[in-house]
CSV table of C-alpha atoms and ligand atoms in Angstrom, one decimal:
chain,number,residue,atom,x,y,z
A,747,MET,CA,16.2,-20.6,21.6
A,748,GLN,CA,15.7,-17.1,20.3
A,749,PRO,CA,13.8,-14.7,22.5
A,750,LEU,CA,11.4,-13.6,19.8
A,751,VAL,CA,7.9,-14.9,20.4
A,752,ALA,CA,7.2,-17.8,18.0
A,753,ARG,CA,4.3,-16.3,16.2
A,754,MET,CA,6.6,-13.6,14.8
A,755,TRP,CA,9.4,-15.9,13.6
A,756,PRO,CA,8.2,-15.8,10.0
A,757,TYR,CA,8.3,-12.0,9.9
A,758,GLN,CA,11.9,-11.1,10.8
A,759,ALA,CA,13.1,-10.0,7.5
A,760,SER,CA,12.1,-6.9,5.5
A,761,VAL,CA,12.8,-7.3,1.9
A,762,PHE,CA,12.4,-3.6,1.4
A,763,SER,CA,15.2,-2.7,3.8
A,764,GLU,CA,17.3,-5.6,2.5
A,765,MET,CA,17.0,-4.4,-1.0
A,766,SER,CA,17.7,-0.7,0.0
A,767,THR,CA,20.8,-1.9,1.9
A,768,LEU,CA,21.9,-3.9,-1.2
A,769,ALA,CA,21.4,-0.9,-3.4
A,770,ALA,CA,23.5,1.3,-1.1
A,771,ALA,CA,26.3,-1.3,-0.8
A,772,LEU,CA,26.5,-1.7,-4.6
A,773,GLY,CA,25.9,2.0,-5.4
A,774,ALA,CA,23.0,0.8,-7.5
A,775,VAL,CA,19.9,2.7,-8.6
A,776,ASN,CA,17.1,1.9,-6.1
A,777,LEU,CA,13.8,1.2,-7.8
A,778,GLY,CA,12.9,-1.1,-5.0
A,779,GLN,CA,11.4,0.6,-1.9
A,780,GLY,CA,8.4,2.9,-2.8
A,781,PHE,CA,9.3,6.3,-1.5
A,782,PRO,CA,9.5,9.5,-3.6
A,783,ASP,CA,13.0,11.0,-4.1
A,784,THR,CA,11.6,14.6,-4.1
A,785,ASP,CA,9.7,16.3,-1.3
A,786,GLY,CA,6.0,16.9,-1.1
A,787,PRO,CA,4.3,20.4,-1.3
A,788,GLU,CA,6.3,23.3,0.2
A,789,PRO,CA,3.3,24.9,1.9
A,790,LEU,CA,2.9,21.7,4.0
A,791,LYS,CA,6.6,21.8,5.0
A,792,ARG,CA,6.1,25.4,6.1
A,793,ILE,CA,3.1,24.5,8.3
A,794,ALA,CA,5.1,21.7,10.0
A,795,MET,CA,8.1,24.0,10.6
A,796,ARG,CA,5.8,26.8,11.9
A,797,ALA,CA,4.2,24.3,14.3
A,798,ILE,CA,7.7,23.5,15.7
A,799,GLU,CA,8.8,27.1,15.9
A,800,ASP,CA,5.6,28.5,17.5
A,801,GLY,CA,5.5,25.5,19.9
A,802,SER,CA,1.9,24.4,18.9
A,803,GLY,CA,3.2,21.1,17.6
A,804,ASN,CA,5.7,20.2,20.2
A,805,GLN,CA,3.7,18.5,22.9
A,806,TYR,CA,1.2,15.6,22.9
A,807,PRO,CA,-1.6,16.2,20.4
A,808,PRO,CA,-5.1,14.9,21.5
A,809,ARG,CA,-5.0,11.1,21.7
A,810,HIS,CA,-7.3,10.4,18.8
A,811,GLY,CA,-5.8,13.1,16.6
A,812,LEU,CA,-5.8,16.9,16.2
A,813,PRO,CA,-9.5,18.0,15.8
A,814,GLU,CA,-8.6,20.0,12.6
A,815,LEU,CA,-7.1,16.8,11.1
A,816,LEU,CA,-10.0,14.6,12.1
A,817,ASP,CA,-12.3,17.3,10.5
A,818,ALA,CA,-10.1,17.4,7.4
A,819,ALA,CA,-10.0,13.6,7.0
A,820,CYS,CA,-13.8,13.5,7.2
A,821,ALA,CA,-14.3,16.4,4.8
A,822,HIS,CA,-11.9,14.6,2.4
A,823,GLN,CA,-14.1,11.4,2.5
A,824,ARG,CA,-17.2,13.5,1.9
A,825,ALA,CA,-15.8,15.7,-0.9
A,826,TRP,CA,-14.2,12.8,-2.8
A,827,TYR,CA,-16.5,9.9,-2.2
A,828,GLY,CA,-19.8,11.3,-0.7
A,829,LEU,CA,-19.0,9.3,2.5
A,830,ASP,CA,-20.2,11.1,5.7
A,831,TYR,CA,-18.3,10.5,9.0
A,832,GLU,CA,-18.5,12.3,12.3
A,833,PRO,CA,-15.0,13.5,13.2
A,834,SER,CA,-15.5,13.2,17.0
A,835,THR,CA,-16.6,9.5,16.9
A,836,GLU,CA,-16.0,8.0,13.4
A,837,ALA,CA,-12.4,8.9,12.6
A,838,VAL,CA,-9.0,8.4,14.2
A,839,ILE,CA,-5.4,9.5,13.4
A,840,GLY,CA,-2.5,7.2,13.7
A,841,THR,CA,1.3,6.8,13.1
A,842,GLY,CA,0.9,6.2,9.4
A,843,ALA,CA,-1.6,3.8,7.8
A,844,SER,CA,0.7,1.0,9.3
A,845,GLU,CA,-0.3,1.6,12.9
A,846,LEU,CA,-4.0,1.9,12.0
A,847,LEU,CA,-3.9,-1.4,10.1
A,848,ALA,CA,-2.3,-3.1,13.1
A,849,ALA,CA,-4.6,-1.4,15.5
A,850,ALA,CA,-7.7,-2.4,13.5
A,851,VAL,CA,-6.6,-6.0,13.3
A,852,LEU,CA,-5.7,-6.1,17.1
A,853,ALA,CA,-9.0,-4.4,18.0
A,854,LEU,CA,-11.4,-6.4,15.8
A,855,VAL,CA,-9.9,-9.9,15.5
A,856,GLU,CA,-9.8,-12.4,18.4
A,857,PRO,CA,-6.9,-15.0,18.8
A,858,GLY,CA,-7.8,-18.0,16.6
A,859,ASP,CA,-9.9,-16.0,14.2
A,860,GLU,CA,-9.2,-16.1,10.5
A,861,VAL,CA,-8.4,-13.0,8.4
A,862,ILE,CA,-8.5,-13.2,4.6
A,863,VAL,CA,-5.6,-11.4,2.8
A,864,LEU,CA,-5.2,-11.0,-0.9
A,865,GLU,CA,-2.2,-12.7,-2.4
A,866,PRO,CA,0.3,-11.2,-3.2
A,867,TRP,CA,0.0,-9.1,0.0
A,868,PHE,CA,1.6,-6.1,1.6
A,869,ASP,CA,4.1,-7.4,4.1
A,870,ILE,CA,2.6,-5.9,7.2
A,871,TYR,CA,-0.7,-7.7,6.8
A,872,PRO,CA,0.2,-11.2,7.8
A,873,ALA,CA,2.5,-9.8,10.5
A,874,ALA,CA,-0.4,-7.8,12.0
A,875,VAL,CA,-2.6,-10.9,11.9
A,876,ALA,CA,0.1,-13.0,13.6
A,877,LEU,CA,0.5,-10.3,16.3
A,878,ALA,CA,-3.2,-10.7,17.1
A,879,GLY,CA,-2.7,-14.4,17.4
A,880,ALA,CA,-5.0,-14.9,14.4
A,881,ARG,CA,-4.5,-16.8,11.2
A,882,ALA,CA,-4.0,-15.1,7.8
A,883,VAL,CA,-5.8,-17.0,5.0
A,884,PRO,CA,-4.3,-16.0,1.6
A,885,VAL,CA,-6.5,-15.9,-1.5
A,886,PRO,CA,-4.6,-15.3,-4.7
A,887,LEU,CA,-5.6,-12.7,-7.2
A,888,THR,CA,-6.3,-14.1,-10.7
A,889,ARG,CA,-4.3,-13.1,-13.8
A,890,SER,CA,-6.2,-12.3,-16.8
A,891,GLY,CA,-4.2,-10.8,-19.7
A,892,ASP,CA,-2.0,-8.2,-18.2
A,893,ARG,CA,-4.2,-7.5,-15.2
A,894,PHE,CA,-4.6,-9.1,-11.7
A,895,GLY,CA,-8.2,-9.4,-10.6
A,896,LEU,CA,-10.2,-10.2,-7.5
A,897,ASP,CA,-11.3,-13.8,-7.3
A,898,VAL,CA,-14.5,-13.6,-5.3
A,899,PRO,CA,-15.5,-17.3,-5.8
A,900,ALA,CA,-12.1,-18.2,-4.2
A,901,ILE,CA,-12.7,-15.8,-1.4
A,902,ARG,CA,-16.1,-17.5,-0.9
A,903,SER,CA,-14.5,-20.9,-0.6
A,904,ALA,CA,-11.9,-19.5,1.9
A,905,ILE,CA,-14.5,-18.3,4.3
A,906,THR,CA,-15.1,-20.4,7.4
A,907,PRO,CA,-17.1,-19.9,10.6
A,908,ARG,CA,-13.9,-18.5,12.0
A,909,THR,CA,-13.4,-15.8,9.4
A,910,ARG,CA,-13.7,-12.4,11.1
A,911,ALA,CA,-12.3,-9.9,8.6
A,912,LEU,CA,-10.9,-9.4,5.1
A,913,LEU,CA,-8.0,-7.1,4.6
A,914,LEU,CA,-8.6,-5.3,1.3
A,915,ASN,CA,-6.1,-3.2,-0.5
A,916,THR,CA,-7.1,-1.0,-3.5
A,917,PRO,CA,-5.2,0.4,-5.4
A,918,HIS,CA,-3.3,-2.8,-4.7
A,919,ASN,CA,0.4,-3.1,-3.8
A,920,PRO,CA,2.2,-4.9,-5.4
A,921,THR,CA,0.1,-5.7,-8.5
A,922,ALA,CA,-1.0,-2.1,-9.1
A,923,THR,CA,-4.6,-3.1,-9.8
A,924,VAL,CA,-7.4,-0.8,-8.9
A,925,PHE,CA,-10.4,-3.0,-8.2
A,926,THR,CA,-13.5,-2.2,-10.3
A,927,GLU,CA,-17.0,-1.4,-9.1
A,928,ALA,CA,-18.1,-4.8,-10.4
A,929,GLU,CA,-15.4,-6.7,-8.5
A,930,LEU,CA,-16.0,-4.8,-5.3
A,931,THR,CA,-19.8,-5.2,-5.6
A,932,GLU,CA,-19.4,-8.9,-5.9
A,933,LEU,CA,-17.1,-8.9,-2.9
A,934,ALA,CA,-19.5,-6.8,-0.9
A,935,THR,CA,-22.4,-9.2,-1.5
A,936,GLU,CA,-20.2,-12.0,-0.1
A,937,VAL,CA,-18.9,-10.2,3.0
A,938,ILE,CA,-22.4,-9.0,3.8
A,939,ASP,CA,-23.9,-12.5,3.4
A,940,GLN,CA,-21.2,-13.9,5.7
A,941,ASP,CA,-21.1,-11.0,8.1
A,942,ILE,CA,-17.4,-10.3,7.7
A,943,LEU,CA,-15.7,-7.0,8.5
A,944,VAL,CA,-13.5,-5.2,5.9
A,945,ILE,CA,-10.3,-3.3,6.8
A,946,SER,CA,-9.7,-1.4,3.6
A,947,ASP,CA,-6.2,-0.1,3.0
A,948,GLU,CA,-6.6,2.8,0.5
A,949,VAL,CA,-3.3,4.5,0.9
A,950,TYR,CA,-2.9,4.8,-2.9
A,951,GLU,CA,-6.4,6.3,-3.4
A,952,HIS,CA,-4.9,9.4,-5.2
A,953,LEU,CA,-2.3,7.5,-7.2
A,954,VAL,CA,-4.8,6.2,-9.9
A,955,TYR,CA,-4.3,6.5,-13.6
A,956,PRO,CA,-7.3,7.0,-15.9
A,957,PRO,CA,-9.4,5.2,-17.0
A,958,ALA,CA,-9.1,3.5,-13.6
A,959,VAL,CA,-11.2,5.0,-10.9
A,960,HIS,CA,-10.8,4.5,-7.1
A,961,LEU,CA,-13.9,3.3,-5.3
A,962,PRO,CA,-13.9,3.0,-1.5
A,963,ILE,CA,-15.7,-0.2,-0.8
A,964,ALA,CA,-17.5,1.6,2.1
A,965,ARG,CA,-19.4,3.5,-0.6
A,966,LEU,CA,-21.3,0.3,-1.6
A,967,PRO,CA,-24.7,-0.4,0.0
A,968,GLY,CA,-24.4,-2.2,3.3
A,969,MET,CA,-20.7,-1.7,3.5
A,970,ARG,CA,-20.2,1.5,5.5
A,971,GLU,CA,-21.3,-0.2,8.7
A,972,ARG,CA,-18.7,-3.0,8.3
A,973,THR,CA,-15.7,-1.2,6.9
A,974,VAL,CA,-12.7,0.6,8.4
A,975,THR,CA,-11.1,2.7,5.6
A,976,ILE,CA,-7.5,3.7,6.0
A,977,GLY,CA,-5.5,6.5,4.2
A,978,SER,CA,-2.0,7.8,4.4
A,979,GLY,CA,-0.5,11.3,4.4
A,980,GLY,CA,2.8,9.7,3.4
A,981,LYS,CA,1.4,8.4,0.2
A,982,SER,CA,-1.0,11.2,-0.8
A,983,PHE,CA,1.4,14.0,-0.1
A,984,SER,CA,4.8,12.4,-0.7
A,985,PHE,CA,6.0,12.7,2.9
A,986,THR,CA,6.5,9.0,3.8
A,987,GLY,CA,8.7,9.9,6.8
A,988,TRP,CA,6.0,11.9,8.5
A,989,LYS,CA,3.9,8.9,9.3
A,990,VAL,CA,0.4,10.5,9.5
A,991,GLY,CA,-2.5,8.2,8.7
A,992,TRP,CA,-6.2,8.3,9.2
A,993,ALA,CA,-9.0,5.8,9.5
A,994,ALA,CA,-12.8,6.3,9.1
A,995,GLY,CA,-15.6,4.0,9.8
A,996,PRO,CA,-18.8,3.5,11.8
A,997,ALA,CA,-18.6,4.6,15.5
A,998,ASP,CA,-18.6,1.1,17.0
A,999,LEU,CA,-15.6,0.0,14.9
A,1000,ILE,CA,-13.7,3.2,15.3
A,1001,ALA,CA,-14.3,3.2,19.1
A,1002,ALA,CA,-12.6,-0.2,19.1
A,1003,VAL,CA,-9.7,0.9,16.9
A,1004,ARG,CA,-9.2,4.0,19.1
A,1005,VAL,CA,-8.9,1.8,22.3
A,1006,VAL,CA,-6.1,-0.3,20.9
A,1007,ARG,CA,-4.3,2.5,19.0
A,1008,GLN,CA,-4.0,4.7,22.0
A,1009,HIS,CA,-2.1,2.0,23.8
A,1010,LEU,CA,0.4,1.6,20.9
A,1011,SER,CA,2.0,5.0,20.1
A,1012,TYR,CA,-0.6,7.0,22.2
A,1013,VAL,CA,0.0,10.0,19.9
A,1014,SER,CA,2.6,11.0,17.3
A,1015,SER,CA,3.6,13.4,14.6
A,1016,GLY,CA,2.5,16.6,16.5
A,1017,PRO,CA,3.9,19.1,14.0
A,1018,PHE,CA,2.9,17.1,10.9
A,1019,GLN,CA,-0.8,16.7,11.8
A,1020,PRO,CA,-1.8,20.3,11.0
A,1021,ALA,CA,0.3,20.1,7.8
A,1022,ILE,CA,-1.5,17.0,6.6
A,1023,ALA,CA,-4.9,18.6,7.6
A,1024,ALA,CA,-4.1,21.4,5.2
A,1025,GLY,CA,-3.1,18.9,2.5
A,1026,LEU,CA,-6.4,17.1,2.8
A,1027,ARG,CA,-8.1,20.4,2.0
A,1028,PHE,CA,-6.1,21.0,-1.1
A,1029,PRO,CA,-8.1,21.7,-4.3
A,1030,ARG,CA,-8.6,18.8,-6.7
A,1031,SER,CA,-6.0,20.3,-9.0
A,1032,TYR,CA,-3.2,19.2,-6.6
A,1033,PHE,CA,-4.3,15.6,-6.7
A,1034,THR,CA,-4.9,15.5,-10.4
A,1035,GLU,CA,-1.5,17.1,-11.1
A,1036,PHE,CA,0.2,14.6,-8.7
A,1037,ALA,CA,-1.4,11.7,-10.6
A,1038,THR,CA,-0.6,13.1,-14.0
A,1039,ASP,CA,3.0,13.5,-13.1
A,1040,LEU,CA,3.2,10.0,-11.7
A,1041,HIS,CA,1.4,8.7,-14.8
A,1042,ARG,CA,4.1,10.2,-17.0
A,1043,ARG,CA,6.8,8.5,-15.0
A,1044,ARG,CA,4.9,5.2,-15.2
A,1045,GLU,CA,5.0,5.5,-19.0
A,1046,LEU,CA,8.7,6.2,-18.9
A,1047,LEU,CA,9.5,3.1,-16.7
A,1048,ALA,CA,6.9,0.7,-18.1
A,1049,GLY,CA,7.8,1.6,-21.7
A,1050,GLY,CA,11.5,1.2,-21.0
A,1051,LEU,CA,11.1,-2.2,-19.4
A,1052,ARG,CA,8.9,-3.4,-22.2
A,1053,ASP,CA,11.6,-2.3,-24.8
A,1054,LEU,CA,14.0,-4.5,-22.8
A,1055,GLY,CA,11.9,-7.5,-23.6
A,1056,MET,CA,10.2,-7.7,-20.2
A,1057,HIS,CA,6.6,-8.8,-19.7
A,1058,VAL,CA,5.0,-5.7,-18.1
A,1059,TYR,CA,1.7,-5.9,-16.4
A,1060,ASP,CA,-0.9,-3.0,-16.4
A,1061,THR,CA,-0.4,-0.3,-13.8
A,1062,GLU,CA,-3.9,1.1,-12.9
A,1063,GLY,CA,-2.7,2.7,-9.7
A,1064,THR,CA,0.1,2.9,-7.0
A,1065,TYR,CA,3.8,3.7,-7.5
A,1066,PHE,CA,4.6,0.3,-9.1
A,1067,VAL,CA,5.1,-1.6,-12.3
A,1068,LEU,CA,5.1,-5.4,-12.1
A,1069,THR,CA,7.1,-7.6,-14.5
A,1070,ASP,CA,7.4,-11.3,-15.1
A,1071,SER,CA,11.0,-12.5,-15.2
A,1072,GLN,CA,10.1,-15.7,-17.2
A,1073,ALA,CA,10.1,-13.7,-20.4
A,1074,LEU,CA,13.9,-13.4,-19.9
A,1075,GLY,CA,14.3,-17.0,-18.8
A,1076,TRP,CA,14.1,-16.5,-15.0
A,1077,ASP,CA,11.7,-18.6,-12.9
A,1078,SER,CA,12.9,-16.9,-9.8
A,1079,GLY,CA,12.3,-13.1,-9.5
A,1080,ALA,CA,14.6,-13.1,-6.5
A,1081,GLU,CA,17.5,-14.5,-8.6
A,1082,PHE,CA,16.7,-12.1,-11.4
A,1083,VAL,CA,16.7,-9.1,-9.0
A,1084,ASN,CA,20.1,-10.3,-7.6
A,1085,HIS,CA,21.5,-10.6,-11.1
A,1086,LEU,CA,20.2,-7.1,-12.0
A,1087,ALA,CA,21.7,-5.6,-8.9
A,1088,HIS,CA,25.2,-7.0,-9.7
A,1089,GLU,CA,25.2,-6.8,-13.5
A,1090,ALA,CA,23.2,-3.6,-14.1
A,1091,GLY,CA,23.4,-1.7,-10.8
A,1092,VAL,CA,19.6,-1.5,-10.6
A,1093,VAL,CA,17.6,-2.8,-7.6
A,1094,ALA,CA,13.9,-3.9,-7.7
A,1095,ILE,CA,11.8,-6.0,-5.3
A,1096,PRO,CA,11.0,-9.7,-5.8
A,1097,VAL,CA,7.3,-10.5,-5.1
A,1098,ALA,CA,8.0,-14.0,-3.7
A,1099,PRO,CA,8.2,-12.8,-0.1
A,1100,PHE,CA,4.6,-11.6,-0.4
A,1101,SER,CA,3.1,-14.9,-1.5
A,1102,THR,CA,3.0,-18.6,-0.9
A,1103,GLY,CA,5.0,-19.5,-4.0
A,1104,ARG,CA,2.5,-18.6,-6.6
A,1105,PHE,CA,4.1,-15.4,-7.9
A,1106,ASP,CA,7.8,-16.3,-7.7
A,1107,SER,CA,8.7,-14.9,-11.1
A,1108,LEU,CA,7.3,-11.5,-10.5
A,1109,VAL,CA,9.3,-8.4,-9.8
A,1110,ARG,CA,8.1,-5.0,-8.5
A,1111,TRP,CA,9.6,-1.7,-9.8
A,1112,THR,CA,8.8,1.7,-8.5
A,1113,PHE,CA,8.6,4.8,-10.7
A,1114,CYS,CA,8.2,7.4,-7.9
A,1115,LYS,CA,11.7,8.7,-8.7
A,1116,ARG,CA,13.0,11.6,-10.7
A,1117,ASP,CA,13.1,11.3,-14.4
A,1118,HIS,CA,16.9,11.2,-14.6
A,1119,VAL,CA,17.0,8.4,-12.0
A,1120,LEU,CA,14.5,6.4,-14.1
A,1121,ALA,CA,16.5,7.2,-17.3
A,1122,THR,CA,19.8,6.1,-15.6
A,1123,ALA,CA,18.3,2.8,-14.4
A,1124,LEU,CA,16.9,2.1,-17.9
A,1125,ASP,CA,20.3,3.0,-19.5
A,1126,GLN,CA,22.2,0.6,-17.2
A,1127,LEU,CA,19.6,-2.1,-17.8
A,1128,ARG,CA,20.0,-1.6,-21.6
A,1129,ARG,CA,23.8,-2.1,-21.3
A,1130,ALA,CA,23.5,-5.3,-19.2
A,1131,ASP,CA,22.8,-8.8,-20.3
A,1132,LEU,CA,19.4,-9.5,-18.7
A,1133,ALA,CA,18.7,-13.0,-20.0
A,1134,ASN,CA,19.3,-16.1,-17.9
A,1135,HIS,CA,22.1,-18.2,-19.3
A,1136,GLY,CA,22.4,-20.3,-16.2
A,1137,VAL,CA,21.6,-23.9,-15.5
A,1138,ASN,CA,18.1,-23.1,-14.4
A,1139,ARG,CA,17.2,-21.6,-17.8
A,1140,ARG,CA,13.8,-22.6,-19.1
A,1141,GLN,CA,14.1,-24.5,-22.4
B,171,PLP,C1,3.1,2.3,2.3
B,171,PLP,C2,1.9,1.4,2.5
B,171,PLP,C3,1.3,1.5,3.8
B,171,PLP,C4,1.9,2.2,5.0
B,171,PLP,O1,1.5,3.5,5.0
B,171,PLP,P1,2.2,4.5,6.1
B,171,PLP,O2,1.3,5.7,6.1
B,171,PLP,O3,3.6,4.8,5.6
B,171,PLP,O4,2.2,3.8,7.4
B,171,PLP,C5,0.2,0.7,4.0
B,171,PLP,N1,-0.3,-0.1,3.0
B,171,PLP,C6,0.3,-0.2,1.8
B,171,PLP,C7,-0.3,-1.0,0.8
B,171,PLP,C8,1.4,0.6,1.5
B,171,PLP,O5,2.0,0.5,0.3
């Protein structure tokens, strides 16, 4: 028998590292894992380096986060969304959004409770729910045209007396949907009616492409008091290795998250906390230029994939473009990705591991790479035979 606790058996693999390893082994272009291949803003690097040099960042920071970062995170929520949080009681800093998500689930969900997750999901959600000894209840997004949408009637049917929380993610990874005010309002009515908490993963809040607009669900009437909103310095400032995240919410929920989180990593990222604090106070121009630059790269990749005969879904936000492999005769996105890796030297991520079998033909591609990397990938795809000629080909 393996020593791993049984509730974690389903979560041993990470398709992201598997695909990055495959890309490295084959010397393939990696459009799988979503990390930028250029650094974030120089001034933030200098702040982190100075904090190491002058010693201010080298010992334990305060357990709930550096006061200047808590202040900056709350100022950011106020400036961007008109949401008011008190830094000393209504915010907390963590080792990336990941730790805060896990801490929120562990702090707010009892063993045996149910947590609704949107399907396809981000891989750490069901794992965090399993860690808490709770049960993840997947509710699939609906496909209408080239967009994935929130299915509130299906969420309503999935709610039981054991449902404690809903893990929301907008902008959504991997579908790249930014949920609309109408969708979130319908959802808010439901969770308020049923007295359910919302843990809202908004790490892609600044990676949104007009006309889409990001709306934190905490903004809606009756939602602030039941929502923990989570953001990420890795995603907003292109420093995914720094692992600085923040959460904001009402004092009772944040007090709970703080208790659990302090017993996980206690503190982390000493030199990076003041740097991210400075980033959160950047003028709006930084964020709009960041989104404009990513939008251009989205067009490059989405246009290129479309020209290759792929069915490309809308990207309203995030780093990702989603395609459906059935257009090229593949029912299995995983087989298609394997074919691409070997035949074209390009690696992407199959969506199958993030679902219960409903989205097997989907593949996720990232465009947060330099232009010449995207161009090389498209060039190699153009030269390869992408269609499925195998026995499983659809007739
Ligand atoms: C990257 C990502 C995270 C993790 O953020 P970190 O700050 O790197 O921990 C959480 N949720 C989603 C949807 C992500 O894509």
